[in-house]
Amino acid sequence: MTRVLLVLCLAGLAALWLPASPSAEGAEGYDYGDPTPEEQLLLELINRARADPAAEGDRLGLDLSSYDPMPPLTMEKRLLAAARAHAADMADRRFFSHENPDGKNADERVRDTGYLFPPEYDDPSVPNHVENIRVQGPSGVEAAHRGFMQSSGHRDHILSATPFKAANDEAGIAFLDPGKDVVIDGVGRVREFIVEEIARDPDPTPYVTGVVYRDADGDGFYDPGEGLSGVTVATTDGSYSTTTASAGGYGIPVAAAGSYTLRASGGALAEAIEVPFTIGSKNVKVDFRESPPPVFEVLKSKFKVDWGKRAKKGTPEVDSLKLTALLDPARLPASLDGARVTIHYAGLTLGPYTLAGKGKGGVFKSAKGTLPKVSVKLSAKTAKLTVKISKADLAAGLPVSDVTEEKTESLDIRVVLGGTYDAARTVLHTVKSKAGKKSAGRY
């Protein structure tokens, strides 16, 4: 039997604009919430469109050159709760409307969460100032965004294209897949429920907002699974701070206009990142992107242990250790100048060591005096990583695990390029203990 999955959208209605009256309650009660990766992605797509409507139109095959750029929206916990509740309600009770079966409209449902509207939202003749809704087959977030943008009413709401909507600065985005198709009378069979609540509260305080993500695919844009949670985002002067949500997003009310430096650190972020920004009366977007990982592929490797003179007397003792790994030069950058190498071996963390040297065909080494010695010889055909722990290194106090019998251990090599992301590869080696002889383990 052929199943037909329908797509349907309804958009919020416009109203006459009235000036907002400031209140401190909005910013004081602000909470970013905890959107899913899909919900965070939809917010990112919305903000990309708001930042440059013409460019977004080019991506979508639409002429959006008549739309003005608008400041970004920040996620807001109560709007997020309202959006999720309505998406779940439509799926559970099998309806598609801004008004639920109990007769509550969009504005009423948002008010039920405790969200504060400015006075101009009190017009009872306009029951929906805030909401876009959509149902579709199992098509995904980008299809939902495209569908909204292809509809002039939804698009105007997303891009704040009317005088009434121009001051909108907060959003709640729900993307729900209930795990099974849902048949709605008058609509048909659907699978995904999408709700966008876009509004503003009476407080004019602007936000710095964005996402912290590890750009695993290197496309320069957030994707589900790339967000970094638990990262502290704070101005370096200590005035404002927050922690990223599980999908990597954050928002901070900034009461005082001016220029700041925003720092992201901790959590799942490999290394702190700082970004300057200036804020006035409108929201500002600051994203923190960890660079894509370099591909670090071990083609061949060898681990050698020299036992030293004491081994002749029946007391095996490590005299020196040496790791040699051949890497794929085609998958490394032309220069490793500034790259950092960290070695994890036998419970030890050695490094990180910053490499310095020349370009293609050169040798990149750790600084003199570091333990152990790390070097990478890079050419068009080969890239050889060498890690040496010499007898002198051992005498200087560098601990090495005892190797007194045949054993297998893991050697975890992390190469950090650009100071923002580790590409880790773990290899195994086997070391055999033979009294009075040198021993080599290959892995």
Coordinates of N, CA and C in Angstrom, one line a residue, residues 73-195:
L73 N 17.9 35.9 16.6 CA 17.0 35.5 17.7 C 17.8 34.7 18.7
T74 N 17.5 34.8 20.0 CA 18.0 33.9 21.0 C 16.9 32.9 21.4
M75 N 17.3 31.7 21.8 CA 16.3 30.7 22.3 C 15.9 31.2 23.7
E76 N 14.6 30.9 24.0 CA 14.1 31.3 25.3 C 13.3 30.2 25.8
K77 N 13.5 29.8 27.1 CA 13.0 28.6 27.7 C 11.5 28.5 27.7
R78 N 10.8 29.5 28.0 CA 9.3 29.5 28.0 C 8.7 29.4 26.6
L79 N 9.3 30.1 25.7 CA 8.9 29.9 24.3 C 9.1 28.5 23.8
L80 N 10.3 28.0 24.2 CA 10.6 26.6 23.8 C 9.6 25.6 24.4
A81 N 9.2 25.9 25.6 CA 8.3 25.0 26.3 C 6.9 25.1 25.6
A82 N 6.5 26.3 25.2 CA 5.2 26.4 24.5 C 5.2 25.7 23.2
A83 N 6.3 25.9 22.4 CA 6.5 25.2 21.1 C 6.4 23.7 21.2
R84 N 7.2 23.2 22.2 CA 7.2 21.7 22.4 C 5.8 21.2 22.8
A85 N 5.2 21.9 23.7 CA 3.9 21.4 24.2 C 2.9 21.4 23.0
H86 N 2.9 22.4 22.2 CA 1.9 22.4 21.1 C 2.3 21.3 20.0
A87 N 3.5 21.1 19.7 CA 3.9 20.1 18.8 C 3.5 18.7 19.3
A88 N 3.7 18.4 20.6 CA 3.3 17.2 21.2 C 1.8 17.0 21.2
D89 N 1.1 18.1 21.5 CA -0.4 18.1 21.6 C -0.9 17.8 20.2
M90 N -0.4 18.4 19.1 CA -0.9 18.1 17.8 C -0.7 16.7 17.4
A91 N 0.5 16.1 17.8 CA 0.8 14.7 17.5 C -0.1 13.8 18.3
D92 N -0.3 14.1 19.6 CA -1.1 13.2 20.4 C -2.6 13.2 20.1
R93 N -3.1 14.5 19.9 CA -4.6 14.6 19.6 C -4.9 14.7 18.1
R94 N -3.9 14.6 17.3 CA -4.1 14.5 15.8 C -4.9 15.6 15.2
F95 N -4.3 16.8 15.5 CA -4.9 18.0 14.8 C -3.8 18.9 14.3
F96 N -4.2 19.8 13.5 CA -3.2 20.8 13.0 C -3.8 22.2 12.9
S97 N -3.5 23.0 13.9 CA -4.1 24.3 14.1 C -3.3 25.1 15.1
H98 N -3.4 26.4 15.0 CA -2.9 27.3 16.1 C -3.8 27.2 17.3
E99 N -5.0 26.8 17.1 CA -6.0 26.7 18.3 C -6.1 25.2 18.6
N100 N -5.9 24.9 19.9 CA -6.0 23.5 20.3 C -7.5 23.1 20.5
P101 N -7.8 21.8 20.6 CA -9.2 21.4 20.8 C -9.8 22.0 22.0
D102 N -9.1 22.5 23.0 CA -9.7 23.2 24.2 C -10.0 24.6 23.9
G103 N -9.7 25.1 22.7 CA -10.1 26.5 22.3 C -9.0 27.5 22.6
K104 N -7.8 27.1 23.1 CA -6.7 28.0 23.4 C -5.9 28.3 22.1
N105 N -5.7 29.6 21.9 CA -4.9 30.0 20.8 C -3.4 30.2 21.1
A106 N -2.6 30.5 20.1 CA -1.2 30.5 20.3 C -0.8 31.5 21.4
D107 N -1.3 32.7 21.4 CA -0.8 33.7 22.4 C -1.2 33.2 23.8
E108 N -2.4 32.6 23.9 CA -2.8 32.2 25.3 C -1.9 31.0 25.7
R109 N -1.5 30.1 24.8 CA -0.6 29.0 25.2 C 0.7 29.5 25.7
V110 N 1.2 30.5 25.0 CA 2.5 31.1 25.4 C 2.4 31.8 26.7
R111 N 1.4 32.5 26.9 CA 1.2 33.2 28.2 C 1.1 32.2 29.4
D112 N 0.5 31.0 29.1 CA 0.4 30.0 30.1 C 1.8 29.5 30.7
T113 N 2.8 29.7 29.9 CA 4.2 29.3 30.4 C 4.8 30.4 31.3
G114 N 4.1 31.6 31.4 CA 4.7 32.6 32.2 C 5.5 33.7 31.4
Y115 N 5.5 33.4 30.1 CA 6.2 34.4 29.2 C 5.4 35.7 29.2
L116 N 6.2 36.8 29.3 CA 5.5 38.2 29.3 C 5.6 38.8 27.9
F117 N 4.4 39.2 27.4 CA 4.3 39.9 26.2 C 4.3 41.4 26.5
P118 N 4.7 42.3 25.6 CA 4.5 43.7 25.8 C 3.1 44.1 25.5
P119 N 2.6 45.3 25.9 CA 1.2 45.6 25.8 C 0.6 45.5 24.4
E120 N 1.4 45.7 23.4 CA 0.8 45.7 22.0 C 0.3 44.3 21.6
Y121 N 0.6 43.3 22.4 CA 0.1 41.9 22.1 C -1.3 41.7 22.7
D122 N -1.8 42.7 23.4 CA -3.1 42.5 24.1 C -4.3 42.6 23.2
D123 N -4.1 42.8 21.9 CA -5.2 43.0 21.0 C -6.0 41.6 20.8
P124 N -7.2 41.5 21.4 CA -7.9 40.2 21.3 C -8.4 39.8 19.9
S125 N -8.3 40.8 19.0 CA -8.8 40.4 17.6 C -7.7 39.7 16.8
V126 N -6.5 39.7 17.4 CA -5.4 38.9 16.7 C -4.9 37.8 17.7
P127 N -5.4 36.6 17.5 CA -5.1 35.5 18.5 C -3.7 34.9 18.3
N128 N -3.0 35.3 17.3 CA -1.7 34.7 17.1 C -0.7 35.7 16.5
H129 N 0.1 36.2 17.5 CA 1.2 37.1 17.1 C 2.5 36.4 16.9
V130 N 2.6 35.1 17.3 CA 3.9 34.5 17.6 C 4.3 33.3 16.8
E131 N 3.3 32.6 16.2 CA 3.6 31.2 15.9 C 3.5 30.8 14.4
N132 N 4.5 30.0 14.0 CA 4.5 29.3 12.7 C 4.4 27.8 13.1
I133 N 3.5 27.1 12.4 CA 3.5 25.6 12.6 C 3.5 24.9 11.2
R134 N 4.0 23.7 11.3 CA 4.2 22.9 10.0 C 4.2 21.4 10.4
V135 N 3.6 20.6 9.5 CA 3.7 19.2 9.6 C 4.2 18.6 8.2
Q136 N 5.0 17.6 8.3 CA 5.5 17.0 7.1 C 5.9 15.6 7.2
G137 N 6.3 14.9 6.2 CA 6.8 13.6 6.2 C 8.1 13.5 6.9
P138 N 8.8 12.4 6.9 CA 10.1 12.3 7.5 C 11.2 13.0 6.6
S139 N 11.2 14.3 6.6 CA 12.0 15.1 5.7 C 13.2 15.8 6.3
G140 N 13.1 16.0 7.7 CA 14.3 16.7 8.3 C 14.1 18.2 8.5
V141 N 15.1 18.7 9.3 CA 15.1 20.1 9.7 C 15.2 21.0 8.5
E142 N 16.1 20.8 7.6 CA 16.4 21.7 6.5 C 15.2 21.8 5.6
A143 N 14.5 20.6 5.4 CA 13.2 20.7 4.6 C 12.2 21.5 5.3
A144 N 12.1 21.4 6.6 CA 11.1 22.3 7.3 C 11.4 23.7 7.1
H145 N 12.7 24.1 7.3 CA 13.1 25.5 7.1 C 12.8 26.0 5.7
R146 N 13.1 25.1 4.7 CA 12.8 25.5 3.3 C 11.3 25.7 3.1
G147 N 10.5 24.8 3.7 CA 9.1 24.9 3.5 C 8.6 26.2 4.1
F148 N 9.0 26.6 5.3 CA 8.6 27.8 5.9 C 9.0 29.0 5.1
M149 N 10.3 29.0 4.6 CA 10.8 30.1 3.8 C 10.1 30.3 2.4
Q150 N 9.5 29.2 1.9 CA 8.8 29.3 0.6 C 7.4 29.9 0.8
S151 N 7.0 30.0 2.0 CA 5.6 30.6 2.3 C 5.8 32.0 2.8
S152 N 5.2 33.0 2.1 CA 5.4 34.4 2.4 C 5.0 34.7 3.8
G153 N 3.9 34.2 4.3 CA 3.5 34.5 5.7 C 4.5 34.0 6.7
H154 N 4.9 32.7 6.6 CA 5.9 32.2 7.5 C 7.3 33.0 7.4
R155 N 7.6 33.2 6.2 CA 8.9 33.9 5.9 C 8.9 35.3 6.5
D156 N 7.8 36.0 6.4 CA 7.8 37.4 7.0 C 7.9 37.3 8.5
H157 N 7.3 36.2 9.1 CA 7.5 36.1 10.6 C 8.9 35.7 11.0
I158 N 9.5 34.8 10.2 CA 10.9 34.4 10.5 C 11.8 35.6 10.4
L159 N 11.6 36.4 9.3 CA 12.6 37.5 9.0 C 12.1 38.9 9.6
S160 N 11.1 38.8 10.5 CA 10.6 40.0 11.2 C 10.4 41.2 10.2
A161 N 9.6 40.8 9.1 CA 9.5 41.7 8.0 C 8.4 42.8 8.0
T162 N 7.7 42.8 9.2 CA 6.7 43.9 9.3 C 7.0 44.8 10.5
P163 N 6.5 46.0 10.5 CA 6.8 46.9 11.6 C 6.5 46.3 13.0
F164 N 5.4 45.5 13.1 CA 5.1 44.9 14.4 C 6.1 43.9 14.8
K165 N 6.7 43.1 13.9 CA 7.6 42.1 14.2 C 9.0 42.5 14.3
A166 N 9.3 43.7 13.9 CA 10.7 44.2 13.8 C 11.5 44.1 15.1
A167 N 10.9 44.2 16.2 CA 11.6 44.2 17.5 C 11.7 42.8 18.1
N168 N 11.2 41.8 17.4 CA 11.3 40.4 17.9 C 12.7 40.0 18.1
D169 N 13.0 39.4 19.3 CA 14.4 39.0 19.6 C 14.5 37.7 20.3
E170 N 13.4 36.9 20.5 CA 13.5 35.6 21.2 C 12.7 34.6 20.4
A171 N 13.0 33.3 20.6 CA 12.3 32.3 19.9 C 12.3 31.0 20.7
G172 N 11.3 30.2 20.5 CA 11.2 28.8 20.9 C 10.9 27.9 19.8
I173 N 11.8 26.9 19.5 CA 11.7 26.1 18.3 C 11.5 24.7 18.7
A174 N 10.4 24.0 18.2 CA 10.2 22.6 18.5 C 10.2 21.8 17.2
F175 N 11.0 20.7 17.2 CA 11.0 19.8 16.1 C 10.7 18.4 16.7
L176 N 9.6 17.9 16.4 CA 9.2 16.6 17.0 C 8.9 15.5 16.0
D177 N 9.6 14.4 16.2 CA 9.2 13.2 15.4 C 8.7 12.2 16.5
P178 N 7.4 11.9 16.5 CA 6.9 11.0 17.5 C 7.3 9.5 17.4
G179 N 8.0 9.2 16.3 CA 8.5 7.9 16.1 C 7.5 7.0 15.3
K180 N 6.4 7.6 14.8 CA 5.5 6.9 14.0 C 4.7 7.9 13.2
D181 N 4.1 7.4 12.1 CA 3.3 8.3 11.3 C 2.0 8.6 12.1
V182 N 1.5 9.8 11.8 CA 0.2 10.3 12.5 C -0.7 10.7 11.4
V183 N -2.0 10.2 11.4 CA -3.0 10.6 10.5 C -3.9 11.6 11.1
I184 N -3.9 12.8 10.4 CA -4.8 13.9 10.9 C -5.9 14.1 9.9
D185 N -7.1 14.2 10.5 CA -8.3 14.4 9.7 C -8.1 15.7 8.9
G186 N -8.4 15.6 7.6 CA -8.3 16.8 6.7 C -6.9 17.1 6.3
V187 N -5.9 16.4 6.8 CA -4.5 16.7 6.4 C -3.9 15.5 5.8
G188 N -4.0 14.3 6.4 CA -3.4 13.1 5.9 C -2.4 12.6 6.9
R189 N -1.5 11.7 6.3 CA -0.5 11.1 7.1 C 0.8 11.9 7.2
V190 N 1.2 12.2 8.4 CA 2.4 13.1 8.6 C 3.3 12.4 9.6
R191 N 4.5 12.9 9.8 CA 5.5 12.3 10.7 C 6.2 13.3 11.6
E192 N 6.5 14.5 11.1 CA 7.2 15.5 11.8 C 6.4 16.8 12.1
F193 N 6.5 17.3 13.3 CA 5.7 18.4 13.8 C 6.7 19.5 14.2
I194 N 6.6 20.7 13.5 CA 7.5 21.8 13.8 C 6.7 23.0 14.2
V195 N 7.1 23.6 15.3 CA 6.5 24.8 15.8 C 7.6 25.9 16.1

